[in-house]
Amino acid sequence: MLLKFLTLAAVIAIAWYGFKLVGRIGQQHKQKLTRDEKAARDGVADTVQCPVCDAYIAEDIKSNCGKADCPY
Ligand SMILES: [Zn+2]
């Protein structure tokens, strides 16, 4: 009977901590998604297509794509 009670208590404790952990991860994931969405929204307006390599580059970064005649 005592062992049964201890097992039950352990299961409840694991479930409790599991829920807390999942909730924390879910919250972080949601925050990350919100950040990514914002970045994607911000990026869409400021993206330019490189005429040489057809790659889309964020206008405020303008990183060279590696081609010799890349204007960025
Ligand atoms: Zn390029």
PDB file of N, CA, C and O and ligand atoms in Angstrom:
ATOM      1  N   MET A   1       0.836  -1.214   0.000  1.00  0.00           N
ATOM      2  CA  MET A   1       0.000   0.000   0.000  1.00  0.00           C
ATOM      3  C   MET A   1       0.864   1.255   0.000  1.00  0.00           C
ATOM      4  O   MET A   1       0.623   2.187  -0.734  1.00  0.00           O
ATOM      5  N   LEU A   2       1.919   1.223   0.848  1.00  0.00           N
ATOM      6  CA  LEU A   2       2.811   2.391   0.906  1.00  0.00           C
ATOM      7  C   LEU A   2       3.549   2.565  -0.417  1.00  0.00           C
ATOM      8  O   LEU A   2       3.699   3.683  -0.915  1.00  0.00           O
ATOM      9  N   LEU A   3       3.973   1.448  -0.978  1.00  0.00           N
ATOM     10  CA  LEU A   3       4.699   1.499  -2.257  1.00  0.00           C
ATOM     11  C   LEU A   3       3.789   2.067  -3.348  1.00  0.00           C
ATOM     12  O   LEU A   3       4.220   2.882  -4.166  1.00  0.00           O
ATOM     13  N   LYS A   4       2.537   1.664  -3.317  1.00  0.00           N
ATOM     14  CA  LYS A   4       1.564   2.148  -4.290  1.00  0.00           C
ATOM     15  C   LYS A   4       1.419   3.667  -4.174  1.00  0.00           C
ATOM     16  O   LYS A   4       1.400   4.389  -5.172  1.00  0.00           O
ATOM     17  N   PHE A   5       1.342   4.127  -2.895  1.00  0.00           N
ATOM     18  CA  PHE A   5       1.190   5.558  -2.643  1.00  0.00           C
ATOM     19  C   PHE A   5       2.420   6.328  -3.139  1.00  0.00           C
ATOM     20  O   PHE A   5       2.302   7.381  -3.779  1.00  0.00           O
ATOM     21  N   LEU A   6       3.590   5.752  -2.851  1.00  0.00           N
ATOM     22  CA  LEU A   6       4.829   6.412  -3.277  1.00  0.00           C
ATOM     23  C   LEU A   6       4.914   6.479  -4.801  1.00  0.00           C
ATOM     24  O   LEU A   6       5.323   7.486  -5.372  1.00  0.00           O
ATOM     25  N   THR A   7       4.511   5.384  -5.451  1.00  0.00           N
ATOM     26  CA  THR A   7       4.518   5.359  -6.916  1.00  0.00           C
ATOM     27  C   THR A   7       3.586   6.413  -7.476  1.00  0.00           C
ATOM     28  O   THR A   7       3.941   7.158  -8.404  1.00  0.00           O
ATOM     29  N   LEU A   8       2.406   6.509  -6.858  1.00  0.00           N
ATOM     30  CA  LEU A   8       1.430   7.499  -7.304  1.00  0.00           C
ATOM     31  C   LEU A   8       1.993   8.915  -7.126  1.00  0.00           C
ATOM     32  O   LEU A   8       1.897   9.762  -8.019  1.00  0.00           O
ATOM     33  N   ALA A   9       2.616   9.151  -5.970  1.00  0.00           N
ATOM     34  CA  ALA A   9       3.191  10.465  -5.690  1.00  0.00           C
ATOM     35  C   ALA A   9       4.291  10.791  -6.701  1.00  0.00           C
ATOM     36  O   ALA A   9       4.387  11.912  -7.198  1.00  0.00           O
ATOM     37  N   ALA A  10       5.096   9.775  -7.026  1.00  0.00           N
ATOM     38  CA  ALA A  10       6.178   9.978  -7.986  1.00  0.00           C
ATOM     39  C   ALA A  10       5.616  10.313  -9.359  1.00  0.00           C
ATOM     40  O   ALA A  10       6.107  11.219 -10.047  1.00  0.00           O
ATOM     41  N   VAL A  11       4.572   9.585  -9.746  1.00  0.00           N
ATOM     42  CA  VAL A  11       3.954   9.828 -11.064  1.00  0.00           C
ATOM     43  C   VAL A  11       3.385  11.242 -11.115  1.00  0.00           C
ATOM     44  O   VAL A  11       3.581  11.968 -12.101  1.00  0.00           O
ATOM     45  N   ILE A  12       2.734  11.659 -10.043  1.00  0.00           N
ATOM     46  CA  ILE A  12       2.160  13.008 -10.010  1.00  0.00           C
ATOM     47  C   ILE A  12       3.269  14.058 -10.090  1.00  0.00           C
ATOM     48  O   ILE A  12       3.171  15.038 -10.827  1.00  0.00           O
ATOM     49  N   ALA A  13       4.362  13.804  -9.326  1.00  0.00           N
ATOM     50  CA  ALA A  13       5.467  14.757  -9.328  1.00  0.00           C
ATOM     51  C   ALA A  13       6.086  14.869 -10.718  1.00  0.00           C
ATOM     52  O   ALA A  13       6.362  15.961 -11.209  1.00  0.00           O
ATOM     53  N   ILE A  14       6.286  13.725 -11.369  1.00  0.00           N
ATOM     54  CA  ILE A  14       6.884  13.728 -12.710  1.00  0.00           C
ATOM     55  C   ILE A  14       5.965  14.453 -13.690  1.00  0.00           C
ATOM     56  O   ILE A  14       6.409  15.274 -14.500  1.00  0.00           O
ATOM     57  N   ALA A  15       4.665  14.163 -13.588  1.00  0.00           N
ATOM     58  CA  ALA A  15       3.707  14.810 -14.483  1.00  0.00           C
ATOM     59  C   ALA A  15       3.705  16.322 -14.258  1.00  0.00           C
ATOM     60  O   ALA A  15       3.686  17.112 -15.207  1.00  0.00           O
ATOM     61  N   TRP A  16       3.788  16.729 -12.973  1.00  0.00           N
ATOM     62  CA  TRP A  16       3.772  18.157 -12.629  1.00  0.00           C
ATOM     63  C   TRP A  16       4.987  18.869 -13.219  1.00  0.00           C
ATOM     64  O   TRP A  16       4.879  19.905 -13.879  1.00  0.00           O
ATOM     65  N   TYR A  17       6.168  18.251 -12.975  1.00  0.00           N
ATOM     66  CA  TYR A  17       7.384  18.874 -13.504  1.00  0.00           C
ATOM     67  C   TYR A  17       7.408  18.820 -15.027  1.00  0.00           C
ATOM     68  O   TYR A  17       7.900  19.737 -15.692  1.00  0.00           O
ATOM     69  N   GLY A  18       6.843  17.743 -15.577  1.00  0.00           N
ATOM     70  CA  GLY A  18       6.780  17.618 -17.031  1.00  0.00           C
ATOM     71  C   GLY A  18       5.936  18.719 -17.642  1.00  0.00           C
ATOM     72  O   GLY A  18       6.344  19.375 -18.604  1.00  0.00           O
ATOM     73  N   PHE A  19       4.799  18.972 -17.017  1.00  0.00           N
ATOM     74  CA  PHE A  19       3.921  20.040 -17.518  1.00  0.00           C
ATOM     75  C   PHE A  19       4.604  21.400 -17.426  1.00  0.00           C
ATOM     76  O   PHE A  19       4.526  22.222 -18.348  1.00  0.00           O
ATOM     77  N   LYS A  20       5.291  21.619 -16.296  1.00  0.00           N
ATOM     78  CA  LYS A  20       5.977  22.903 -16.122  1.00  0.00           C
ATOM     79  C   LYS A  20       7.050  23.088 -17.182  1.00  0.00           C
ATOM     80  O   LYS A  20       7.211  24.157 -17.761  1.00  0.00           O
ATOM     81  N   LEU A  21       7.787  21.992 -17.433  1.00  0.00           N
ATOM     82  CA  LEU A  21       8.870  22.041 -18.421  1.00  0.00           C
ATOM     83  C   LEU A  21       8.306  22.297 -19.816  1.00  0.00           C
ATOM     84  O   LEU A  21       8.795  23.154 -20.561  1.00  0.00           O
ATOM     85  N   VAL A  22       7.253  21.552 -20.151  1.00  0.00           N
ATOM     86  CA  VAL A  22       6.637  21.700 -21.474  1.00  0.00           C
ATOM     87  C   VAL A  22       6.091  23.116 -21.639  1.00  0.00           C
ATOM     88  O   VAL A  22       6.243  23.743 -22.687  1.00  0.00           O
ATOM     89  N   GLY A  23       5.477  23.633 -20.562  1.00  0.00           N
ATOM     90  CA  GLY A  23       4.938  24.982 -20.625  1.00  0.00           C
ATOM     91  C   GLY A  23       6.022  26.008 -20.872  1.00  0.00           C
ATOM     92  O   GLY A  23       5.861  26.930 -21.668  1.00  0.00           O
ATOM     93  N   ARG A  24       7.178  25.801 -20.201  1.00  0.00           N
ATOM     94  CA  ARG A  24       8.276  26.748 -20.367  1.00  0.00           C
ATOM     95  C   ARG A  24       8.827  26.681 -21.784  1.00  0.00           C
ATOM     96  O   ARG A  24       9.098  27.689 -22.423  1.00  0.00           O
ATOM     97  N   ILE A  25       8.999  25.455 -22.289  1.00  0.00           N
ATOM     98  CA  ILE A  25       9.522  25.295 -23.651  1.00  0.00           C
ATOM     99  C   ILE A  25       8.545  25.890 -24.663  1.00  0.00           C
ATOM    100  O   ILE A  25       8.939  26.578 -25.601  1.00  0.00           O
ATOM    101  N   GLY A  26       7.234  25.629 -24.439  1.00  0.00           N
ATOM    102  CA  GLY A  26       6.229  26.167 -25.346  1.00  0.00           C
ATOM    103  C   GLY A  26       6.244  27.679 -25.375  1.00  0.00           C
ATOM    104  O   GLY A  26       6.120  28.294 -26.431  1.00  0.00           O
ATOM    105  N   GLN A  27       6.442  28.279 -24.193  1.00  0.00           N
ATOM    106  CA  GLN A  27       6.479  29.737 -24.115  1.00  0.00           C
ATOM    107  C   GLN A  27       7.691  30.280 -24.870  1.00  0.00           C
ATOM    108  O   GLN A  27       7.586  31.235 -25.629  1.00  0.00           O
ATOM    109  N   GLN A  28       8.845  29.624 -24.656  1.00  0.00           N
ATOM    110  CA  GLN A  28      10.047  30.064 -25.360  1.00  0.00           C
ATOM    111  C   GLN A  28       9.866  29.916 -26.862  1.00  0.00           C
ATOM    112  O   GLN A  28      10.268  30.789 -27.633  1.00  0.00           O
ATOM    113  N   HIS A  29       9.240  28.780 -27.250  1.00  0.00           N
ATOM    114  CA  HIS A  29       9.017  28.531 -28.669  1.00  0.00           C
ATOM    115  C   HIS A  29       8.122  29.618 -29.261  1.00  0.00           C
ATOM    116  O   HIS A  29       8.366  30.107 -30.359  1.00  0.00           O
ATOM    117  N   LYS A  30       7.060  29.994 -28.488  1.00  0.00           N
ATOM    118  CA  LYS A  30       6.135  31.004 -28.967  1.00  0.00           C
ATOM    119  C   LYS A  30       6.845  32.350 -29.109  1.00  0.00           C
ATOM    120  O   LYS A  30       6.658  33.067 -30.092  1.00  0.00           O
ATOM    121  N   GLN A  31       7.699  32.676 -28.113  1.00  0.00           N
ATOM    122  CA  GLN A  31       8.442  33.934 -28.183  1.00  0.00           C
ATOM    123  C   GLN A  31       9.362  33.944 -29.392  1.00  0.00           C
ATOM    124  O   GLN A  31       9.485  34.941 -30.087  1.00  0.00           O
ATOM    125  N   LYS A  32      10.001  32.785 -29.632  1.00  0.00           N
ATOM    126  CA  LYS A  32      10.908  32.690 -30.773  1.00  0.00           C
ATOM    127  C   LYS A  32      10.124  32.847 -32.073  1.00  0.00           C
ATOM    128  O   LYS A  32      10.565  33.550 -32.982  1.00  0.00           O
ATOM    129  N   LEU A  33       8.955  32.194 -32.148  1.00  0.00           N
ATOM    130  CA  LEU A  33       8.125  32.296 -33.345  1.00  0.00           C
ATOM    131  C   LEU A  33       7.725  33.738 -33.594  1.00  0.00           C
ATOM    132  O   LEU A  33       7.788  34.228 -34.719  1.00  0.00           O
ATOM    133  N   THR A  34       7.320  34.434 -32.522  1.00  0.00           N
ATOM    134  CA  THR A  34       6.921  35.831 -32.660  1.00  0.00           C
ATOM    135  C   THR A  34       8.096  36.660 -33.176  1.00  0.00           C
ATOM    136  O   THR A  34       7.941  37.503 -34.052  1.00  0.00           O
ATOM    137  N   ARG A  35       9.285  36.369 -32.642  1.00  0.00           N
ATOM    138  CA  ARG A  35      10.483  37.091 -33.099  1.00  0.00           C
ATOM    139  C   ARG A  35      10.738  36.813 -34.566  1.00  0.00           C
ATOM    140  O   ARG A  35      11.042  37.709 -35.343  1.00  0.00           O
ATOM    141  N   ASP A  36      10.649  35.508 -34.950  1.00  0.00           N
ATOM    142  CA  ASP A  36      10.916  35.135 -36.337  1.00  0.00           C
ATOM    143  C   ASP A  36       9.910  35.773 -37.281  1.00  0.00           C
ATOM    144  O   ASP A  36      10.269  36.241 -38.358  1.00  0.00           O
ATOM    145  N   GLU A  37       8.628  35.769 -36.855  1.00  0.00           N
ATOM    146  CA  GLU A  37       7.601  36.374 -37.689  1.00  0.00           C
ATOM    147  C   GLU A  37       7.877  37.854 -37.901  1.00  0.00           C
ATOM    148  O   GLU A  37       7.757  38.376 -38.998  1.00  0.00           O
ATOM    149  N   LYS A  38       8.281  38.521 -36.824  1.00  0.00           N
ATOM    150  CA  LYS A  38       8.580  39.948 -36.909  1.00  0.00           C
ATOM    151  C   LYS A  38       9.773  40.169 -37.840  1.00  0.00           C
ATOM    152  O   LYS A  38       9.754  41.047 -38.697  1.00  0.00           O
ATOM    153  N   ALA A  39      10.783  39.328 -37.687  1.00  0.00           N
ATOM    154  CA  ALA A  39      11.964  39.452 -38.536  1.00  0.00           C
ATOM    155  C   ALA A  39      11.605  39.208 -39.988  1.00  0.00           C
ATOM    156  O   ALA A  39      12.077  39.915 -40.878  1.00  0.00           O
ATOM    157  N   ALA A  40      10.747  38.192 -40.213  1.00  0.00           N
ATOM    158  CA  ALA A  40      10.343  37.880 -41.579  1.00  0.00           C
ATOM    159  C   ALA A  40       9.546  39.034 -42.175  1.00  0.00           C
ATOM    160  O   ALA A  40       9.746  39.406 -43.326  1.00  0.00           O
ATOM    161  N   ARG A  41       8.648  39.619 -41.360  1.00  0.00           N
ATOM    162  CA  ARG A  41       7.842  40.742 -41.830  1.00  0.00           C
ATOM    163  C   ARG A  41       8.735  41.929 -42.146  1.00  0.00           C
ATOM    164  O   ARG A  41       8.580  42.585 -43.162  1.00  0.00           O
ATOM    165  N   ASP A  42       9.687  42.189 -41.252  1.00  0.00           N
ATOM    166  CA  ASP A  42      10.599  43.305 -41.480  1.00  0.00           C
ATOM    167  C   ASP A  42      11.462  43.041 -42.702  1.00  0.00           C
ATOM    168  O   ASP A  42      11.794  43.940 -43.447  1.00  0.00           O
ATOM    169  N   GLY A  43      11.834  41.762 -42.891  1.00  0.00           N
ATOM    170  CA  GLY A  43      12.737  41.419 -43.977  1.00  0.00           C
ATOM    171  C   GLY A  43      12.086  41.529 -45.339  1.00  0.00           C
ATOM    172  O   GLY A  43      12.743  41.890 -46.293  1.00  0.00           O
ATOM    173  N   VAL A  44      10.795  41.244 -45.435  1.00  0.00           N
ATOM    174  CA  VAL A  44      10.128  41.209 -46.734  1.00  0.00           C
ATOM    175  C   VAL A  44      10.202  42.560 -47.433  1.00  0.00           C
ATOM    176  O   VAL A  44      10.514  42.636 -48.606  1.00  0.00           O
ATOM    177  N   ALA A  45       9.972  43.624 -46.678  1.00  0.00           N
ATOM    178  CA  ALA A  45       9.924  44.948 -47.275  1.00  0.00           C
ATOM    179  C   ALA A  45      11.307  45.414 -47.722  1.00  0.00           C
ATOM    180  O   ALA A  45      11.432  46.158 -48.672  1.00  0.00           O
ATOM    181  N   ASP A  46      12.333  44.950 -47.025  1.00  0.00           N
ATOM    182  CA  ASP A  46      13.670  45.471 -47.265  1.00  0.00           C
ATOM    183  C   ASP A  46      14.564  44.464 -47.980  1.00  0.00           C
ATOM    184  O   ASP A  46      15.760  44.450 -47.806  1.00  0.00           O
ATOM    185  N   THR A  47      13.955  43.618 -48.812  1.00  0.00           N
ATOM    186  CA  THR A  47      14.756  42.605 -49.486  1.00  0.00           C
ATOM    187  C   THR A  47      14.948  42.995 -50.941  1.00  0.00           C
ATOM    188  O   THR A  47      14.007  43.392 -51.619  1.00  0.00           O
ATOM    189  N   VAL A  48      16.150  42.905 -51.390  1.00  0.00           N
ATOM    190  CA  VAL A  48      16.449  43.197 -52.792  1.00  0.00           C
ATOM    191  C   VAL A  48      17.003  41.939 -53.449  1.00  0.00           C
ATOM    192  O   VAL A  48      17.688  41.144 -52.819  1.00  0.00           O
ATOM    193  N   GLN A  49      16.701  41.796 -54.725  1.00  0.00           N
ATOM    194  CA  GLN A  49      17.196  40.635 -55.442  1.00  0.00           C
ATOM    195  C   GLN A  49      18.482  40.992 -56.161  1.00  0.00           C
ATOM    196  O   GLN A  49      18.544  41.992 -56.889  1.00  0.00           O
ATOM    197  N   CYS A  50      19.476  40.190 -55.918  1.00  0.00           N
ATOM    198  CA  CYS A  50      20.760  40.415 -56.573  1.00  0.00           C
ATOM    199  C   CYS A  50      20.624  40.097 -58.052  1.00  0.00           C
ATOM    200  O   CYS A  50      20.183  39.016 -58.420  1.00  0.00           O
ATOM    201  N   PRO A  51      20.952  41.017 -58.956  1.00  0.00           N
ATOM    202  CA  PRO A  51      20.806  40.787 -60.394  1.00  0.00           C
ATOM    203  C   PRO A  51      21.775  39.740 -60.924  1.00  0.00           C
ATOM    204  O   PRO A  51      21.567  39.188 -62.001  1.00  0.00           O
ATOM    205  N   VAL A  52      22.829  39.478 -60.225  1.00  0.00           N
ATOM    206  CA  VAL A  52      23.832  38.529 -60.704  1.00  0.00           C
ATOM    207  C   VAL A  52      23.474  37.110 -60.297  1.00  0.00           C
ATOM    208  O   VAL A  52      23.467  36.190 -61.111  1.00  0.00           O
ATOM    209  N   CYS A  53      23.126  36.924 -59.027  1.00  0.00           N
ATOM    210  CA  CYS A  53      22.960  35.563 -58.522  1.00  0.00           C
ATOM    211  C   CYS A  53      21.508  35.231 -58.197  1.00  0.00           C
ATOM    212  O   CYS A  53      21.227  34.114 -57.794  1.00  0.00           O
ATOM    213  N   ASP A  54      20.586  36.190 -58.394  1.00  0.00           N
ATOM    214  CA  ASP A  54      19.162  35.987 -58.130  1.00  0.00           C
ATOM    215  C   ASP A  54      18.862  35.682 -56.665  1.00  0.00           C
ATOM    216  O   ASP A  54      17.786  35.205 -56.351  1.00  0.00           O
ATOM    217  N   ALA A  55      19.792  35.937 -55.809  1.00  0.00           N
ATOM    218  CA  ALA A  55      19.567  35.668 -54.387  1.00  0.00           C
ATOM    219  C   ALA A  55      18.915  36.887 -53.752  1.00  0.00           C
ATOM    220  O   ALA A  55      19.210  38.022 -54.126  1.00  0.00           O
ATOM    221  N   TYR A  56      18.027  36.630 -52.811  1.00  0.00           N
ATOM    222  CA  TYR A  56      17.378  37.733 -52.103  1.00  0.00           C
ATOM    223  C   TYR A  56      18.203  38.110 -50.890  1.00  0.00           C
ATOM    224  O   TYR A  56      18.532  37.279 -50.064  1.00  0.00           O
ATOM    225  N   ILE A  57      18.564  39.361 -50.809  1.00  0.00           N
ATOM    226  CA  ILE A  57      19.434  39.840 -49.754  1.00  0.00           C
ATOM    227  C   ILE A  57      18.716  40.939 -48.999  1.00  0.00           C
ATOM    228  O   ILE A  57      18.060  41.791 -49.610  1.00  0.00           O
ATOM    229  N   ALA A  58      18.835  40.933 -47.703  1.00  0.00           N
ATOM    230  CA  ALA A  58      18.275  42.011 -46.894  1.00  0.00           C
ATOM    231  C   ALA A  58      19.023  43.296 -47.220  1.00  0.00           C
ATOM    232  O   ALA A  58      20.249  43.337 -47.215  1.00  0.00           O
ATOM    233  N   GLU A  59      18.260  44.336 -47.546  1.00  0.00           N
ATOM    234  CA  GLU A  59      18.858  45.549 -48.067  1.00  0.00           C
ATOM    235  C   GLU A  59      19.789  46.222 -47.057  1.00  0.00           C
ATOM    236  O   GLU A  59      20.776  46.844 -47.426  1.00  0.00           O
ATOM    237  N   ASP A  60      19.424  46.096 -45.767  1.00  0.00           N
ATOM    238  CA  ASP A  60      20.248  46.781 -44.766  1.00  0.00           C
ATOM    239  C   ASP A  60      21.517  45.998 -44.448  1.00  0.00           C
ATOM    240  O   ASP A  60      22.415  46.526 -43.818  1.00  0.00           O
ATOM    241  N   ILE A  61      21.596  44.755 -44.892  1.00  0.00           N
ATOM    242  CA  ILE A  61      22.799  43.968 -44.632  1.00  0.00           C
ATOM    243  C   ILE A  61      23.699  43.993 -45.854  1.00  0.00           C
ATOM    244  O   ILE A  61      24.884  44.262 -45.784  1.00  0.00           O
ATOM    245  N   LYS A  62      23.127  43.744 -47.013  1.00  0.00           N
ATOM    246  CA  LYS A  62      23.829  43.749 -48.293  1.00  0.00           C
ATOM    247  C   LYS A  62      25.122  42.949 -48.248  1.00  0.00           C
ATOM    248  O   LYS A  62      26.220  43.459 -48.456  1.00  0.00           O
ATOM    249  N   SER A  63      24.986  41.696 -47.929  1.00  0.00           N
ATOM    250  CA  SER A  63      26.162  40.848 -47.859  1.00  0.00           C
ATOM    251  C   SER A  63      26.461  40.277 -49.237  1.00  0.00           C
ATOM    252  O   SER A  63      25.555  39.950 -50.002  1.00  0.00           O
ATOM    253  N   ASN A  64      27.696  40.180 -49.536  1.00  0.00           N
ATOM    254  CA  ASN A  64      28.128  39.634 -50.817  1.00  0.00           C
ATOM    255  C   ASN A  64      27.805  38.152 -50.882  1.00  0.00           C
ATOM    256  O   ASN A  64      28.008  37.427 -49.925  1.00  0.00           O
ATOM    257  N   CYS A  65      27.280  37.719 -52.029  1.00  0.00           N
ATOM    258  CA  CYS A  65      26.838  36.330 -52.133  1.00  0.00           C
ATOM    259  C   CYS A  65      27.985  35.424 -52.542  1.00  0.00           C
ATOM    260  O   CYS A  65      27.826  34.221 -52.592  1.00  0.00           O
ATOM    261  N   GLY A  66      29.133  35.958 -52.879  1.00  0.00           N
ATOM    262  CA  GLY A  66      30.270  35.120 -53.204  1.00  0.00           C
ATOM    263  C   GLY A  66      30.704  35.224 -54.654  1.00  0.00           C
ATOM    264  O   GLY A  66      31.843  34.949 -54.985  1.00  0.00           O
ATOM    265  N   LYS A  67      29.793  35.687 -55.538  1.00  0.00           N
ATOM    266  CA  LYS A  67      30.144  35.806 -56.951  1.00  0.00           C
ATOM    267  C   LYS A  67      31.082  37.009 -57.141  1.00  0.00           C
ATOM    268  O   LYS A  67      30.961  38.023 -56.452  1.00  0.00           O
ATOM    269  N   ALA A  68      31.931  36.894 -58.109  1.00  0.00           N
ATOM    270  CA  ALA A  68      32.955  37.928 -58.312  1.00  0.00           C
ATOM    271  C   ALA A  68      32.320  39.252 -58.741  1.00  0.00           C
ATOM    272  O   ALA A  68      32.745  40.315 -58.303  1.00  0.00           O
ATOM    273  N   ASP A  69      31.269  39.185 -59.592  1.00  0.00           N
ATOM    274  CA  ASP A  69      30.665  40.421 -60.063  1.00  0.00           C
ATOM    275  C   ASP A  69      29.396  40.783 -59.289  1.00  0.00           C
ATOM    276  O   ASP A  69      28.553  41.509 -59.766  1.00  0.00           O
ATOM    277  N   CYS A  70      29.259  40.269 -58.084  1.00  0.00           N
ATOM    278  CA  CYS A  70      28.119  40.610 -57.251  1.00  0.00           C
ATOM    279  C   CYS A  70      28.232  42.054 -56.792  1.00  0.00           C
ATOM    280  O   CYS A  70      29.287  42.459 -56.303  1.00  0.00           O
ATOM    281  N   PRO A  71      27.216  42.853 -57.021  1.00  0.00           N
ATOM    282  CA  PRO A  71      27.303  44.257 -56.654  1.00  0.00           C
ATOM    283  C   PRO A  71      27.212  44.511 -55.145  1.00  0.00           C
ATOM    284  O   PRO A  71      27.415  45.636 -54.712  1.00  0.00           O
ATOM    285  N   TYR A  72      26.871  43.492 -54.393  1.00  0.00           N
ATOM    286  CA  TYR A  72      26.688  43.715 -52.949  1.00  0.00           C
ATOM    287  C   TYR A  72      27.917  43.344 -52.134  1.00  0.00           C
ATOM    288  O   TYR A  72      28.730  42.575 -52.559  1.00  0.00           O
TER     289      TYR A  72
HETATM  290 ZN    ZN B   1      24.946  38.482 -55.609  1.00  0.00          ZN
END
